[in-house]
JSON list of C-alpha atoms in Angstrom, two decimals:
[
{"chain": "A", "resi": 1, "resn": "UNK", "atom": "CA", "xyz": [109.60, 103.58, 125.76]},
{"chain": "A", "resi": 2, "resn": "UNK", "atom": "CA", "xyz": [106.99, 105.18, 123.51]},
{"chain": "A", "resi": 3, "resn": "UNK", "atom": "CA", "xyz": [103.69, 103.47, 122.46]},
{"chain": "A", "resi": 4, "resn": "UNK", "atom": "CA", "xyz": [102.79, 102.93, 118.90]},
{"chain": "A", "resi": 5, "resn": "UNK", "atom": "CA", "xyz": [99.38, 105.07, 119.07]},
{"chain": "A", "resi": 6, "resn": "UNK", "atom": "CA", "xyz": [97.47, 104.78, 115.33]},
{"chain": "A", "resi": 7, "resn": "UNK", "atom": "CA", "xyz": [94.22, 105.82, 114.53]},
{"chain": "A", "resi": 8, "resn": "UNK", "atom": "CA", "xyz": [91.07, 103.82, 114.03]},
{"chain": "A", "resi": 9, "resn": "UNK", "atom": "CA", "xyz": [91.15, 103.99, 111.16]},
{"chain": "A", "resi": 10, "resn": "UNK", "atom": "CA", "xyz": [94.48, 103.13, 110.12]},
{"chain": "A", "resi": 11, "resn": "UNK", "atom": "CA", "xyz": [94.60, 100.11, 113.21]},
{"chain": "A", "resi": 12, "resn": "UNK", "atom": "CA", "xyz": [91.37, 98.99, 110.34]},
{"chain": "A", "resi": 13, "resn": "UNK", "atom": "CA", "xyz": [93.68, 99.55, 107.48]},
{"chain": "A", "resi": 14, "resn": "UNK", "atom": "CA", "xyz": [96.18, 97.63, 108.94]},
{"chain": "A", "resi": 15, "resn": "UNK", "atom": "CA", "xyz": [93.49, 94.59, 109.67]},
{"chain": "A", "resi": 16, "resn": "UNK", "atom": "CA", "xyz": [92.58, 94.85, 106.20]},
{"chain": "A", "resi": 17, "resn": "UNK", "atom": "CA", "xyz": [95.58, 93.90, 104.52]},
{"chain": "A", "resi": 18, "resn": "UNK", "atom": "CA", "xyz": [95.82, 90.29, 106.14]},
{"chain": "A", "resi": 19, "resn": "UNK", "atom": "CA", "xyz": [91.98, 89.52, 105.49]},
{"chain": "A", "resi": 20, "resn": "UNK", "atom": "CA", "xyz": [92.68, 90.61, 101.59]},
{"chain": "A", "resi": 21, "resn": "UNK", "atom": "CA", "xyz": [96.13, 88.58, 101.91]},
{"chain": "A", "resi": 22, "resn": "UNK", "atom": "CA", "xyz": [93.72, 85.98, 103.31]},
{"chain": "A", "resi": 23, "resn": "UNK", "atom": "CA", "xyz": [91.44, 85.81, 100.40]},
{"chain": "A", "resi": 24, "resn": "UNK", "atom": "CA", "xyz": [94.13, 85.88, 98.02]},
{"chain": "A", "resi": 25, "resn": "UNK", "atom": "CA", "xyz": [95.41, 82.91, 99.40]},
{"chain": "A", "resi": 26, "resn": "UNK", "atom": "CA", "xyz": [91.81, 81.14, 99.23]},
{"chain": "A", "resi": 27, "resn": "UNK", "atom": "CA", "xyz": [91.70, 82.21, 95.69]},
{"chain": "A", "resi": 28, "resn": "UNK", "atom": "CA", "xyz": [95.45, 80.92, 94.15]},
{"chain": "A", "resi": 29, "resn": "UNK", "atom": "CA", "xyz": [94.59, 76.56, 94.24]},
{"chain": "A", "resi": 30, "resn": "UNK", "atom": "CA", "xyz": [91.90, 77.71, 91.66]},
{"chain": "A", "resi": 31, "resn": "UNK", "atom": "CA", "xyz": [94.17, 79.64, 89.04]},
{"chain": "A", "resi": 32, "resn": "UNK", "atom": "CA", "xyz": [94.78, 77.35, 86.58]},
{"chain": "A", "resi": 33, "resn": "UNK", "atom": "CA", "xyz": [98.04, 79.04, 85.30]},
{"chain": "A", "resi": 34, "resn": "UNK", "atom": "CA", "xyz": [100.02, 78.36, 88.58]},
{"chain": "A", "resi": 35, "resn": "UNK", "atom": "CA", "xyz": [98.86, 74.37, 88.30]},
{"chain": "A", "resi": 36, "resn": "UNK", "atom": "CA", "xyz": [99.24, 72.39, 91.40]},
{"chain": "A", "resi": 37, "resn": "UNK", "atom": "CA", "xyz": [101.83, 74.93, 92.59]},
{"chain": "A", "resi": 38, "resn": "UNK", "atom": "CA", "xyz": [98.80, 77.78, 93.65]},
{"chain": "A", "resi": 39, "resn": "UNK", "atom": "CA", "xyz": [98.02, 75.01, 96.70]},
{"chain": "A", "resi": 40, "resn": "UNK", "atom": "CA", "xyz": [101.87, 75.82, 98.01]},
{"chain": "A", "resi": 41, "resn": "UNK", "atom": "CA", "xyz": [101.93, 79.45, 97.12]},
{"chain": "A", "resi": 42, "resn": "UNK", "atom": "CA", "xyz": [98.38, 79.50, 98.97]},
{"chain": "A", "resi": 43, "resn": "UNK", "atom": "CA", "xyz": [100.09, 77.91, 101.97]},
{"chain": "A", "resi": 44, "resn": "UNK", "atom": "CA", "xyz": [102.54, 80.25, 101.80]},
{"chain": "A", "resi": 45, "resn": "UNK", "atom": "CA", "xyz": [100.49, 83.64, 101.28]},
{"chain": "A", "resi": 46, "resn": "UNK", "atom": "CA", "xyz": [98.01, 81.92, 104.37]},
{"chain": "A", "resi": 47, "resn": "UNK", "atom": "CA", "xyz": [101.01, 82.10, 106.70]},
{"chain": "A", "resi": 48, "resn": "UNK", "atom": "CA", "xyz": [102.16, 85.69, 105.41]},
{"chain": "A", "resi": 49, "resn": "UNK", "atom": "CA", "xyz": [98.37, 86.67, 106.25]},
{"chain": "A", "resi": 50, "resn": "UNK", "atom": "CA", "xyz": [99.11, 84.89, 109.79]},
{"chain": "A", "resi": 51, "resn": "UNK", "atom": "CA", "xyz": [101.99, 86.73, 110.53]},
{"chain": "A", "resi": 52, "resn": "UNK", "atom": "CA", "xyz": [100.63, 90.17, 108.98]},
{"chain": "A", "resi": 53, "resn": "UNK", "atom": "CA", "xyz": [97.84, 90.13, 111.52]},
{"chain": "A", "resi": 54, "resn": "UNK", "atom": "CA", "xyz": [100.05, 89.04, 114.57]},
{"chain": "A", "resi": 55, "resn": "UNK", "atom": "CA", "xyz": [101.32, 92.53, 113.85]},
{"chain": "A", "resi": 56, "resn": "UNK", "atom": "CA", "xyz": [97.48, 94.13, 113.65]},
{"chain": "A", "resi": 57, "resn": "UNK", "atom": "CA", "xyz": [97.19, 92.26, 116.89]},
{"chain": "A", "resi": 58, "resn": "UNK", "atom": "CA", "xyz": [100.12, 93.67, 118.46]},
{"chain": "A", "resi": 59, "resn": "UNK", "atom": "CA", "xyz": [99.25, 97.49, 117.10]},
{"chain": "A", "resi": 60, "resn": "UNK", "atom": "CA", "xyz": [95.70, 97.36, 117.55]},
{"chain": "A", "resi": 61, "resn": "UNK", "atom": "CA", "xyz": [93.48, 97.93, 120.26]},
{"chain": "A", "resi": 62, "resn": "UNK", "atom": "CA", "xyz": [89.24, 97.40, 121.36]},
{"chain": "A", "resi": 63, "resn": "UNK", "atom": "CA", "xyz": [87.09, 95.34, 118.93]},
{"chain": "A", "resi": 64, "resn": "UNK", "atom": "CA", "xyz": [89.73, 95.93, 116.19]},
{"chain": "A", "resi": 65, "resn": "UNK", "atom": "CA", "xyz": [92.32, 93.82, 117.82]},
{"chain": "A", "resi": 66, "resn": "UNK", "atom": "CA", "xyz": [89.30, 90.91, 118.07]},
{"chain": "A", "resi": 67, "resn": "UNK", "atom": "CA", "xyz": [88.76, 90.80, 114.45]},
{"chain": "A", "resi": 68, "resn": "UNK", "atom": "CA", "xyz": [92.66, 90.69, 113.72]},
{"chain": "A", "resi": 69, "resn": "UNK", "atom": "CA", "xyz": [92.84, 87.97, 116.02]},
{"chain": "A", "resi": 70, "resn": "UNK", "atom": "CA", "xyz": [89.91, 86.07, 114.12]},
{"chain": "A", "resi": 71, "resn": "UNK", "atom": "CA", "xyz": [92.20, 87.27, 110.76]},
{"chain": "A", "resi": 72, "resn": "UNK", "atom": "CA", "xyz": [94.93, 84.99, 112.37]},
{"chain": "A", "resi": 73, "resn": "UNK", "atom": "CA", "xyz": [92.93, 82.29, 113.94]},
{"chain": "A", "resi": 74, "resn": "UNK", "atom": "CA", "xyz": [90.63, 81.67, 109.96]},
{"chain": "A", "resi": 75, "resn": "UNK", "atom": "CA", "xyz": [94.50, 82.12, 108.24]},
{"chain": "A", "resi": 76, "resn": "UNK", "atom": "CA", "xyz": [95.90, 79.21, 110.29]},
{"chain": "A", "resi": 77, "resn": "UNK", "atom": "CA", "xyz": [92.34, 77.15, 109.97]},
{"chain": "A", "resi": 78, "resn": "UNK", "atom": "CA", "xyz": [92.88, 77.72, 106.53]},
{"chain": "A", "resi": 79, "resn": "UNK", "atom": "CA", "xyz": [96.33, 76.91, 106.21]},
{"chain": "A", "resi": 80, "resn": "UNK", "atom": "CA", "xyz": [96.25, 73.32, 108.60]},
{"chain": "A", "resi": 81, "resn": "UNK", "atom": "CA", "xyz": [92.98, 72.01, 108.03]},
{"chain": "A", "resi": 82, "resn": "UNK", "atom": "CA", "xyz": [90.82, 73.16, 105.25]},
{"chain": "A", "resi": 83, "resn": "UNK", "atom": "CA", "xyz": [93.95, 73.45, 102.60]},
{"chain": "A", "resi": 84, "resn": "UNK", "atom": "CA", "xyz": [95.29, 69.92, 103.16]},
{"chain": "A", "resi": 85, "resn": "UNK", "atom": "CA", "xyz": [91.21, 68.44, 103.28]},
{"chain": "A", "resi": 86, "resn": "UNK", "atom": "CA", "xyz": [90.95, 70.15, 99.51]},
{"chain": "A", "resi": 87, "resn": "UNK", "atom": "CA", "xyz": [94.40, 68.37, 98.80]},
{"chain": "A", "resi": 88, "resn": "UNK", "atom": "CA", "xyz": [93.32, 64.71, 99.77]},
{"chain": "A", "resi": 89, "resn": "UNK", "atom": "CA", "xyz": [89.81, 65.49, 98.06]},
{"chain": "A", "resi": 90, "resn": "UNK", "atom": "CA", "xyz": [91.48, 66.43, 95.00]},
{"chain": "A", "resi": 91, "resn": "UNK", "atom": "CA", "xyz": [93.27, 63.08, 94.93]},
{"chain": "A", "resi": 92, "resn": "UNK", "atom": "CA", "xyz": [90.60, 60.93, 95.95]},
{"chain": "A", "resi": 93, "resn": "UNK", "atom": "CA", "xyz": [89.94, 59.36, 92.40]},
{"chain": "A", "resi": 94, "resn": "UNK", "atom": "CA", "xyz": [93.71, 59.27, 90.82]},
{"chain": "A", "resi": 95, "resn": "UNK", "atom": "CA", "xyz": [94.31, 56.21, 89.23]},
{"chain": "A", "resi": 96, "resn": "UNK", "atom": "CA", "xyz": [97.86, 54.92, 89.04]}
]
């Protein structure tokens, strides 16, 4: 079986694309066109980052793979804890 061997700096090209799939998904809760709907499509896109930089994990090698595993490690932060905190805040003060 033959090794996957990339270059450094496509294995930081392929990094790249999660951490910009990343901010994406930090940006979409604040478009207003999307509504309340940008918090699920950010859930979404934070998982898509997760899984993109799985795969910079697996094809990368050296420091790179470290900051694709920190790629995946903020992505999943982002997606369990800091997401659903900005939820609940958000409804703190609805009234029924």
């Amino acid at each position: 079986m033959r090794m996957i061997v990339l270059s450094r700096n496509k294995q930081i090209a392929l990094v790249i694309v999660p951490l910009v799939t990343l901010i994406v998904s930090a940006i979409l809760p604040f478009v207003p066109a999307l509504g309340f709907g940008g918090i699920a499509y950010s859930s979404d896109v934070s998982l898509v980052a997760a899984v993109l930089g799985a795969i910079a994990v697996i094809l990368t090698k050296g420091w790179i793979r470290v900051l694709a595993l920190s790629v995946v490690v903020v992505s999943l932060l982002f997606n369990y804890y800091i997401l659903p905190a900005f939820v609940n805040h958000l409804f703190d003060n609805l009234q029924y």
